[in-house]
Short mmCIF file of C-alpha atoms and ligand atoms in Angstrom, two decimals:
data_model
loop_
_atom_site.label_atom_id
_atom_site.label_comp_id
_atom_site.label_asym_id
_atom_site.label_seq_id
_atom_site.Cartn_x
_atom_site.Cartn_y
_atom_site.Cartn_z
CA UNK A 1 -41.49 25.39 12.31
CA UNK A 2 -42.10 21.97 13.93
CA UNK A 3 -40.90 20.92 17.16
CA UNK A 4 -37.28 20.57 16.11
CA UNK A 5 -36.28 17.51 13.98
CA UNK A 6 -34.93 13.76 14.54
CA UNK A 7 -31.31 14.02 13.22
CA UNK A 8 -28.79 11.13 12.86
CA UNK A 9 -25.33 11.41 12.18
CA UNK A 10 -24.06 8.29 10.50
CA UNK A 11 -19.80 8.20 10.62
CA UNK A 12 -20.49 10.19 14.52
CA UNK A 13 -16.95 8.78 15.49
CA UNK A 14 -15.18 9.64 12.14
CA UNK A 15 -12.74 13.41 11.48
CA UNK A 16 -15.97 14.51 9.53
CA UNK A 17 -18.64 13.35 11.84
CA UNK A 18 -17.43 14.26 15.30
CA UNK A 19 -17.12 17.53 13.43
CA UNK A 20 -21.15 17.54 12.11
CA UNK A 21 -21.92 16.41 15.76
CA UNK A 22 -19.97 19.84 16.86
CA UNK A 23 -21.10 21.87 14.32
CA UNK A 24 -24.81 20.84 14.61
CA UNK A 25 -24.91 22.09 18.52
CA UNK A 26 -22.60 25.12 18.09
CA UNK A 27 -25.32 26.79 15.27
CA UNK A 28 -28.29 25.85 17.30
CA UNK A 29 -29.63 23.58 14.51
CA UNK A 30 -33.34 22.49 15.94
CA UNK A 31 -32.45 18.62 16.54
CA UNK A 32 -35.22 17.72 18.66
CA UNK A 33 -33.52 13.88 19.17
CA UNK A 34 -29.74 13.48 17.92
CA UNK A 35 -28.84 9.66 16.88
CA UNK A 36 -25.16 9.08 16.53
CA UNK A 37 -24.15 5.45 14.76
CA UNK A 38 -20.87 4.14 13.44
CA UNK A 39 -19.76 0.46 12.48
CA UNK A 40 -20.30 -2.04 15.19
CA UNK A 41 -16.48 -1.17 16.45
CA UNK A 42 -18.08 2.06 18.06
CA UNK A 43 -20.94 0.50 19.75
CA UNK A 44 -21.24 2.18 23.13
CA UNK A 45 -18.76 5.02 22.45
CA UNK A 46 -20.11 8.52 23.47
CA UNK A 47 -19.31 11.43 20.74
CA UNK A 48 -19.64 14.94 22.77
CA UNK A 49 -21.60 13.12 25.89
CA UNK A 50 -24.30 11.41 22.97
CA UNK A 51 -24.06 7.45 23.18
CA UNK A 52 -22.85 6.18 19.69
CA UNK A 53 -24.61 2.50 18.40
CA UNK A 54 -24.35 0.54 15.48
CA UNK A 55 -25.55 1.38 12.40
CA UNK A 56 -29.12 -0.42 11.67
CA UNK A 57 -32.73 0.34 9.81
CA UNK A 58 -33.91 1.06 13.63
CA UNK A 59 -31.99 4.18 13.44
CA UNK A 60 -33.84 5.55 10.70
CA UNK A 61 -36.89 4.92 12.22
CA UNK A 62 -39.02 8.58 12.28
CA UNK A 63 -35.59 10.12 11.61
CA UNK A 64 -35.98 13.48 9.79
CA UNK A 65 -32.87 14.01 8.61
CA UNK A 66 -29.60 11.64 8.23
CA UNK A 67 -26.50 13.28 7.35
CA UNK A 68 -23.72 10.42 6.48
CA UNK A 69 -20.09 10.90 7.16
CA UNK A 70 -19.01 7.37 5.94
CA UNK A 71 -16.92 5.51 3.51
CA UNK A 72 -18.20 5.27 -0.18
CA UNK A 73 -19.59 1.39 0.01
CA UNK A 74 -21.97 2.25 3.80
CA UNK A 75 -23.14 4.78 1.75
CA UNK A 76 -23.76 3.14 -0.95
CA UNK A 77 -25.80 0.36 0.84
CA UNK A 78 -27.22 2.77 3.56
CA UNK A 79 -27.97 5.69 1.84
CA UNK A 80 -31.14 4.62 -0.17
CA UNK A 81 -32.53 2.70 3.00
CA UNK A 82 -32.50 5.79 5.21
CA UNK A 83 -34.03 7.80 2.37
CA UNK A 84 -36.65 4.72 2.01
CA UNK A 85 -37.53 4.55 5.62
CA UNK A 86 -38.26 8.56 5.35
CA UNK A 87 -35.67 10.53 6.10
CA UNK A 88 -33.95 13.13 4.12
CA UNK A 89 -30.12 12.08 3.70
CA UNK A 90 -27.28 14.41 3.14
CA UNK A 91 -24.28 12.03 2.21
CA UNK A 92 -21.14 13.33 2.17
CA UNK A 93 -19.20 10.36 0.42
CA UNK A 94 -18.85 10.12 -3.68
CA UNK A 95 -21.56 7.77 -4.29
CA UNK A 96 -24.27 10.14 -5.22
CA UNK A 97 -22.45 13.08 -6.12
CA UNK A 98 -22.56 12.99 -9.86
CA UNK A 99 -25.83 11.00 -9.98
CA UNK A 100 -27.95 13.20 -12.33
CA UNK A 101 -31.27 12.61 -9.80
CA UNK A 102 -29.65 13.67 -7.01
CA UNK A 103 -28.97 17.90 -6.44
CA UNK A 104 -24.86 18.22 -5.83
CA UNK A 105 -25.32 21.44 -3.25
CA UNK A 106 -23.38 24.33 -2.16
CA UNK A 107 -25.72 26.48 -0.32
CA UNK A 108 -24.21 29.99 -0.91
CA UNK A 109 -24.01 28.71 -4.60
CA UNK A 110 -26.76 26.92 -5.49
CA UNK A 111 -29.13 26.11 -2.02
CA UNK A 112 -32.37 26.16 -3.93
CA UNK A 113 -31.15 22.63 -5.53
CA UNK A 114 -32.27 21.10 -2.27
CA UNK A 115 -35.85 21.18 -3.26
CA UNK A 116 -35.25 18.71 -6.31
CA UNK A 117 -34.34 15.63 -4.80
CA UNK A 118 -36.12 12.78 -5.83
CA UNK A 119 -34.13 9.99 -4.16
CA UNK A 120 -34.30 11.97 -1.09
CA UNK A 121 -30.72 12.14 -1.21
CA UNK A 122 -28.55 15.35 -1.20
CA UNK A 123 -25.07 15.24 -2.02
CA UNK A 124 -22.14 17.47 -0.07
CA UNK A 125 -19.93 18.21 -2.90
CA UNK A 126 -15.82 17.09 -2.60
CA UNK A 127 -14.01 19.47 0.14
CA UNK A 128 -11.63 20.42 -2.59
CA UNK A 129 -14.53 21.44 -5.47
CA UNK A 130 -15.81 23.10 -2.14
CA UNK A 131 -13.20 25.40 -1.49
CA UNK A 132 -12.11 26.93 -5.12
CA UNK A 133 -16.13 26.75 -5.97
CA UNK A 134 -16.85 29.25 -3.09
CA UNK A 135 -14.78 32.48 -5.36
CA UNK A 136 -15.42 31.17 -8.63
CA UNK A 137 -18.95 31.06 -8.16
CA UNK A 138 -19.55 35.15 -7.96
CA UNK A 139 -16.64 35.71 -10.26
CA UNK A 140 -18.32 33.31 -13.31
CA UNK A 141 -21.61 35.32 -12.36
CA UNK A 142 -19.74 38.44 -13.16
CA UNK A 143 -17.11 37.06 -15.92
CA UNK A 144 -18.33 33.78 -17.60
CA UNK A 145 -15.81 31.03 -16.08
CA UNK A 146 -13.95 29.43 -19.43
CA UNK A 147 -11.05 27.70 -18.04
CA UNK A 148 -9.46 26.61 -14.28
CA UNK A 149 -5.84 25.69 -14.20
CA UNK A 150 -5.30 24.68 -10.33
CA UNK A 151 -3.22 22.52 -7.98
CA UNK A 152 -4.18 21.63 -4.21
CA UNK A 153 -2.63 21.27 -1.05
CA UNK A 154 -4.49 18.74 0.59
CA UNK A 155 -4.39 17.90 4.13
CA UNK A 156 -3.97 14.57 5.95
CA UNK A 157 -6.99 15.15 7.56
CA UNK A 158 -9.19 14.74 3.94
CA UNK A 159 -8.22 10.90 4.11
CA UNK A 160 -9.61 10.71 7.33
CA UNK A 161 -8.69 9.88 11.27
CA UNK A 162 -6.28 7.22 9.28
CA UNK A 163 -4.70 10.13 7.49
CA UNK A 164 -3.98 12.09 10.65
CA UNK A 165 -2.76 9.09 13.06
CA UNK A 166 -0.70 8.59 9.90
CA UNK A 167 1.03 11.68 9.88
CA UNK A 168 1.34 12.49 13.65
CA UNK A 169 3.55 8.92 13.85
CA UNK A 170 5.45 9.39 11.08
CA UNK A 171 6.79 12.52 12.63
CA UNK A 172 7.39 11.41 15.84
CA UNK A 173 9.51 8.71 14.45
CA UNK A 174 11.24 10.83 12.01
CA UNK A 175 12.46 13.21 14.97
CA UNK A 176 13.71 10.18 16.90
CA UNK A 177 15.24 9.05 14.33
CA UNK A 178 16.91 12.43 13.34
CA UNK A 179 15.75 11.76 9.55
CA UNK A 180 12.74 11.09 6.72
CA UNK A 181 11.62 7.73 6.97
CA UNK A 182 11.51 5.59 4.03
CA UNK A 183 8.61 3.27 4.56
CA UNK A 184 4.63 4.98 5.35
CA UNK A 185 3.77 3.71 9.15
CA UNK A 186 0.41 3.50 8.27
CA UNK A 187 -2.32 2.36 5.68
CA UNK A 188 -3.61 5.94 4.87
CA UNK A 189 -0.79 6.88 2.46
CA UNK A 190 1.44 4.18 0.07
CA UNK A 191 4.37 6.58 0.99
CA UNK A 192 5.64 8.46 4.06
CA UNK A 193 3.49 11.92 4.12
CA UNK A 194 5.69 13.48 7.02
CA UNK A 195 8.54 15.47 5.86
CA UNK A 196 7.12 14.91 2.02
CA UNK A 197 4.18 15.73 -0.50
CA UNK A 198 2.54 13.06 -2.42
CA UNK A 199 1.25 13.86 -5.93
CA UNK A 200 -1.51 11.97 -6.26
CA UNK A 201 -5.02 12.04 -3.90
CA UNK A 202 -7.80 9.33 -4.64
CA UNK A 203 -7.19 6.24 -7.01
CA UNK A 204 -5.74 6.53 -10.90
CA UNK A 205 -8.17 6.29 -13.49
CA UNK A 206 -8.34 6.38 -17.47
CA UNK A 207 -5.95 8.61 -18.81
CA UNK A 208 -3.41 9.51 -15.60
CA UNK A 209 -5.98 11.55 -13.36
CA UNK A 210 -6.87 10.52 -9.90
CA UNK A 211 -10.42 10.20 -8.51
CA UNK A 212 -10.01 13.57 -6.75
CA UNK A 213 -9.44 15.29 -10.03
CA UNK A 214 -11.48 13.63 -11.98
CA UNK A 215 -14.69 14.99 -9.39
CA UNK A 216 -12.85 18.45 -8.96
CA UNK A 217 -13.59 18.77 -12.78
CA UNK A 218 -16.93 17.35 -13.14
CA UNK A 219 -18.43 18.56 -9.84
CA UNK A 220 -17.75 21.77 -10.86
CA UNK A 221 -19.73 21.60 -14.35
CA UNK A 222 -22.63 20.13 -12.09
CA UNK A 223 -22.96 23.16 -9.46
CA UNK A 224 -22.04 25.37 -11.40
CA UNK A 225 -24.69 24.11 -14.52
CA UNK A 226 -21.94 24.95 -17.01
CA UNK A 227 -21.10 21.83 -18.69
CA UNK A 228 -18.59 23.58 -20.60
CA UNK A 229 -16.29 24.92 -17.94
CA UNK A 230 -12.60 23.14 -18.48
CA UNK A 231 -10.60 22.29 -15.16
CA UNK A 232 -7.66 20.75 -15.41
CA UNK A 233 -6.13 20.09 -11.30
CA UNK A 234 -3.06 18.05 -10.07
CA UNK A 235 -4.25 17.34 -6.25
CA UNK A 236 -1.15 17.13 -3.97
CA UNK A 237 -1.76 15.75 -0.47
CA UNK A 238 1.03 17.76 1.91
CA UNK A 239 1.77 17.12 5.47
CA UNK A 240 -0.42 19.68 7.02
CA UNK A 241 -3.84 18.65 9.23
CA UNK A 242 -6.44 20.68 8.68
CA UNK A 243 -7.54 22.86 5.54
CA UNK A 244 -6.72 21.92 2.19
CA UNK A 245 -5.27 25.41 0.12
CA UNK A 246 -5.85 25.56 -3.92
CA UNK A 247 -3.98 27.51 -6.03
CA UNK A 248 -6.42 29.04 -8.50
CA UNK A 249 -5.34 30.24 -12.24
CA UNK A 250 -9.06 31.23 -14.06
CA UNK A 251 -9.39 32.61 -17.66
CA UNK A 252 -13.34 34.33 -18.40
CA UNK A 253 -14.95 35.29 -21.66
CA UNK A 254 -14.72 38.82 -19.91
CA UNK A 255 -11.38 40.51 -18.46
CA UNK A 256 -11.84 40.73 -15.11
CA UNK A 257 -10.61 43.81 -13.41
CA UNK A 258 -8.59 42.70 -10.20
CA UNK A 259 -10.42 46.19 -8.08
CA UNK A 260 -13.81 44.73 -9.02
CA UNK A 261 -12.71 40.80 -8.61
CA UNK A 262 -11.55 42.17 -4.38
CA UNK A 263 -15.17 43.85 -4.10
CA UNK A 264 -16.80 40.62 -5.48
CA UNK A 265 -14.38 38.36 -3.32
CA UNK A 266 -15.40 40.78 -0.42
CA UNK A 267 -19.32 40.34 -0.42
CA UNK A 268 -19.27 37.11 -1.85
CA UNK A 269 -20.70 34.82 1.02
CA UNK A 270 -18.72 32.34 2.60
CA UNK A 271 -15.67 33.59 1.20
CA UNK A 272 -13.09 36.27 3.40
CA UNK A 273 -10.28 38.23 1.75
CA UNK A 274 -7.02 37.92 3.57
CA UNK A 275 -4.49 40.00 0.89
CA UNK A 276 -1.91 42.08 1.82
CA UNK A 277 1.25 39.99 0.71
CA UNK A 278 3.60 42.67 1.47
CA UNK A 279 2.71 42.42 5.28
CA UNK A 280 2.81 38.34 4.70
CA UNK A 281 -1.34 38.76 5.12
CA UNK A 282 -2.34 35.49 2.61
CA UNK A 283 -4.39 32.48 3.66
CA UNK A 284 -2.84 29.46 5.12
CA UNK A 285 -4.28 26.35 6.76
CA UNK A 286 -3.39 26.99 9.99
CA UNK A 287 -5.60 30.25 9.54
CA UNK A 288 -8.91 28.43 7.89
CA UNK A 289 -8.20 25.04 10.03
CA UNK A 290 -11.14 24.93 12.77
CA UNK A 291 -13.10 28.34 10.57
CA UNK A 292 -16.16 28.54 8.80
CA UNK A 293 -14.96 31.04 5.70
CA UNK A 294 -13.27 29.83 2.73
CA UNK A 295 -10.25 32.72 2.81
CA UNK A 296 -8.90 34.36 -0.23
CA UNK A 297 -5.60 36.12 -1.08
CA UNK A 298 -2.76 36.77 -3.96
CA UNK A 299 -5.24 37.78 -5.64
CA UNK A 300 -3.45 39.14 -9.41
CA UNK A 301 -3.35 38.80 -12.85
CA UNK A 302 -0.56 35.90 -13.71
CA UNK A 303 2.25 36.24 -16.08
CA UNK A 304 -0.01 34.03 -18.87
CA UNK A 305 -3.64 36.50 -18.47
CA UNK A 306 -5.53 34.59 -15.72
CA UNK A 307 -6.76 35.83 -12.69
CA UNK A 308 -4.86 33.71 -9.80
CA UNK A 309 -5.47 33.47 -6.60
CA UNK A 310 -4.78 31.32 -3.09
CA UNK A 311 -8.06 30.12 -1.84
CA UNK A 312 -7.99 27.79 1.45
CA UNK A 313 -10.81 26.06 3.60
CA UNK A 314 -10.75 23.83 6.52
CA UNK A 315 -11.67 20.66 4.83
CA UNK A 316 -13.49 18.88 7.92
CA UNK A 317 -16.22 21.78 8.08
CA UNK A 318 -16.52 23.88 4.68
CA UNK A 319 -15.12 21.04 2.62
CA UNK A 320 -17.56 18.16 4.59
CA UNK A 321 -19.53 18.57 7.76
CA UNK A 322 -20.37 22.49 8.08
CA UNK A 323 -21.76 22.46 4.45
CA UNK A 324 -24.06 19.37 5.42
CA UNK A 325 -25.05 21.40 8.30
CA UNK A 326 -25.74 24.33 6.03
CA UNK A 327 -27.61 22.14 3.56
CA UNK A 328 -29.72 20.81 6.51
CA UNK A 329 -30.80 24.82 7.50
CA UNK A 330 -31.17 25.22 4.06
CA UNK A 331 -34.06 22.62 3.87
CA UNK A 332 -35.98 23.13 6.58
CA UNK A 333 -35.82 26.89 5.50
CA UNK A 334 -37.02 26.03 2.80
CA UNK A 335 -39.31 23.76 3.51
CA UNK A 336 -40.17 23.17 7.59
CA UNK A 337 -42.68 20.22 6.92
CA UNK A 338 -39.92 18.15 5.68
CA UNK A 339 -40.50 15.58 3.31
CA UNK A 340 -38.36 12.76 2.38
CA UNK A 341 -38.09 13.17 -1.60
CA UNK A 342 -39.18 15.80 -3.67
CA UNK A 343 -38.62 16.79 -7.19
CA UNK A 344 -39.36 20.45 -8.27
N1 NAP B 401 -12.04 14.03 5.72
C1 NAP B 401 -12.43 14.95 4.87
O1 NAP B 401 -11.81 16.05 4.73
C2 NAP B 401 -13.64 14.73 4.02
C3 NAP B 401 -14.13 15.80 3.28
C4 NAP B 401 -15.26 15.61 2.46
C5 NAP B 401 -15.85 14.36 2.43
N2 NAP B 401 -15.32 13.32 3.17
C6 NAP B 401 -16.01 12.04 3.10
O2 NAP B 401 -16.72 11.86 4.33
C7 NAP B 401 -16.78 10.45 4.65
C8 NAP B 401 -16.19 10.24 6.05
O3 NAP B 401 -14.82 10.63 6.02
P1 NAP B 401 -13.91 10.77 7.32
O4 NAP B 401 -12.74 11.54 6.87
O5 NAP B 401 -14.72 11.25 8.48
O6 NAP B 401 -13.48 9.24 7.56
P2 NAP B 401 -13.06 8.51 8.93
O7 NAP B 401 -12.42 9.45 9.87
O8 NAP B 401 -12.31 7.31 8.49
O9 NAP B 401 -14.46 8.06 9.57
C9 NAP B 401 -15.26 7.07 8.96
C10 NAP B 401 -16.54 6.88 9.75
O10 NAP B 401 -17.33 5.88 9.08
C11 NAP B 401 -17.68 4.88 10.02
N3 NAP B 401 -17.82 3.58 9.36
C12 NAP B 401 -16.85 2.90 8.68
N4 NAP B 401 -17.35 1.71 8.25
C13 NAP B 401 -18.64 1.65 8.67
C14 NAP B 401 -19.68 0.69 8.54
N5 NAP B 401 -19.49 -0.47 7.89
N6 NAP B 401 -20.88 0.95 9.12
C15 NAP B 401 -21.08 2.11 9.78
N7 NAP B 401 -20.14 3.07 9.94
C16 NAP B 401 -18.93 2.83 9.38
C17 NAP B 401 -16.55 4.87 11.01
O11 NAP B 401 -16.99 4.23 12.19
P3 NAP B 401 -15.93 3.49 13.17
O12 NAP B 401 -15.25 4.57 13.96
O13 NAP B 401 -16.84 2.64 14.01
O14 NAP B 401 -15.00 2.70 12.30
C18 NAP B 401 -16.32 6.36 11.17
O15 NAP B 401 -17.31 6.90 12.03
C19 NAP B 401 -16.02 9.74 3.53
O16 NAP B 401 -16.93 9.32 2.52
C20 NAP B 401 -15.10 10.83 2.98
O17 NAP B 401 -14.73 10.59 1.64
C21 NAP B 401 -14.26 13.49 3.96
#
């Protein structure tokens, strides 16, 4: 292995990239130089004692590996200029992560992707496709996946420091007040999210789905490499902060037997059982919120022939900046003489 690698974290002052920042010290990733950069705003802020500057070509400059934790459109522009200056780039935005040249990556699902990336861009899949991927991964292995009926729980958190500031306002003034508001205070949400769920995460596209859903169904095809998987998902944004919970309904080509689908769920890595209902033993997101594991419970056969389950995952790390991390061990496991783009 080399001397430890140049890392930059693009987004450093962002919910997702404070978290990478964290997460990148607290598994002893090799960085042998961390760069932290942000919009100009953040120029000469300090994320965990690193100095934060504004995002330029210079910090690309002999940079090994660049994991971005920014809005869609800096990626977008950014992205490809890290990658063409030399350094790997894991992006965890939407730009890239249907792009057919560029490997969509779990690593307990599919790590191995990382070697085929010919833009020199790897893409961190959506935190919700994250989270109900981690079970149904082992359990289409075993079964052969056919069909995922699911709706998610999404925290404020997923849209963002925005989303959270949002939230924590709202319910300060609705205590004051003694009531719900009526009007959002805040640009993060078109409606009041404290005291209320909003049905509706991402923007409305052809045909009544929202972005969110509209990735949930065709990320999964992608990592999973079975184009003909059908997922239909309402995603729900609640008032929670961290973790965002999916409730799981799954029909297979085999009938899966719920002993086996608990040992599966048990070894299956990244993925903890929490299921003893009676003793109120079931995930929440105050369990997963600030944990690695993506935890499952109510695990059953529904009242229409689907296995169902609760699934939930702490959307800043599983869902976003942990993964990245994961896909960054992945790569220099794989391959410690880093190069910028490959294609297998
Ligand atoms: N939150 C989640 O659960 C989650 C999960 C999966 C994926 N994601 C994706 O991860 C990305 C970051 O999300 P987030 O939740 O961390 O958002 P956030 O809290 O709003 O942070 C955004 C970050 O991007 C930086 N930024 C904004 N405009 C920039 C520009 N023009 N140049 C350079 N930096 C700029 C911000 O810097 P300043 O502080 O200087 O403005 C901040 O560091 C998004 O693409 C999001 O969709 C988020």
């Amino acid at each position: 292995m080399r001397d430890g690698y140049v890392v930059a974290v693009v987004g450093a002052t962002g919910a997702v990239g404070r978290q990478a920042v964290a997460i990148l010290e607290a598994r002893g990733f090799p960085v042998r130089e961390l760069r932290l950069a942000a919009s100009g705003r953040s120029a000469g802020k300090r994320v965990d004692g690193h100095p934060v500057v504004a995002l330029s070509e210079d910090v690309f400059d002999g940079c090994d590996i660049a994991i971005f934790d920014v809005p869609d459109g800096v990626s977008a522009e950014w992205a490809p200029r890290a990658a063409a200056r030399g350094a790997v780039v894991i992006d965890n935005s939407a730009t890239f992560l249907l792009e057919p040249d560029v490997p969509l990556v779990i690593p307990e699902i599919n790590g191995q992707r990382v070697k085929d990336r010919p833009r020199g861009i790897v893409a961190n899949p959506n935190c919700t496709t994250a989270t109900f991927l981690l079970p149904l991964a082992p359990l289409h292995r075993a079964y052969g996946l056919r069909r995922v009926v699911a709706c998610s729980y999404q925290s404020v958190s997923g849209a963002g420091q925005a989303g959270t500031e949002q939230l924590w306002r709202e319910l300060r003034a609705a205590v004051e007040r003694g009531e719900p508001l009526r009007e959002p205070l805040g640009q993060a949400f078109p409606h009041p999210i404290a005291l209320n769920v909003l049905p509706a995460v991402g923007s409305v596209r052809d045909g009544g789905h929202t972005s969110e859903e509209v990735k949930a169904q065709q990320e999964s095809r992608k990592i999973l490499e079975h184009p003909g998987v059908e997922v239909g998902i309402t995603c729900v944004r609640v008032p929670t902060l961290v973790g965002h919970g999916v409730a799981v309904h799954a029909t297979f080509d085999r009938s899966p037997d719920l002993e086996e689908v608990r040992e599966i769920l048990r070894t299956a890595p990244g993925v903890e059982v929490v299921d003893e209902p009676r003793s109120a033993r079931y995930p929440t997101p105050l369990l997963a919120a600030g944990r690695d594991p993506a935890y499952v419970g109510r695990i059953r056969l529904d009242g229409a022939g689907n296995l169902a389950f609760f699934v939930v995952a702490d959307n800043l790390r599983k869902g976003a900046a942990l993964n990245a991390v994961q896909i960054a061990e992945t790569l220099v496991a794989l391959e410690p003489e880093l190069r910028a783009h490959a294609r297998v």
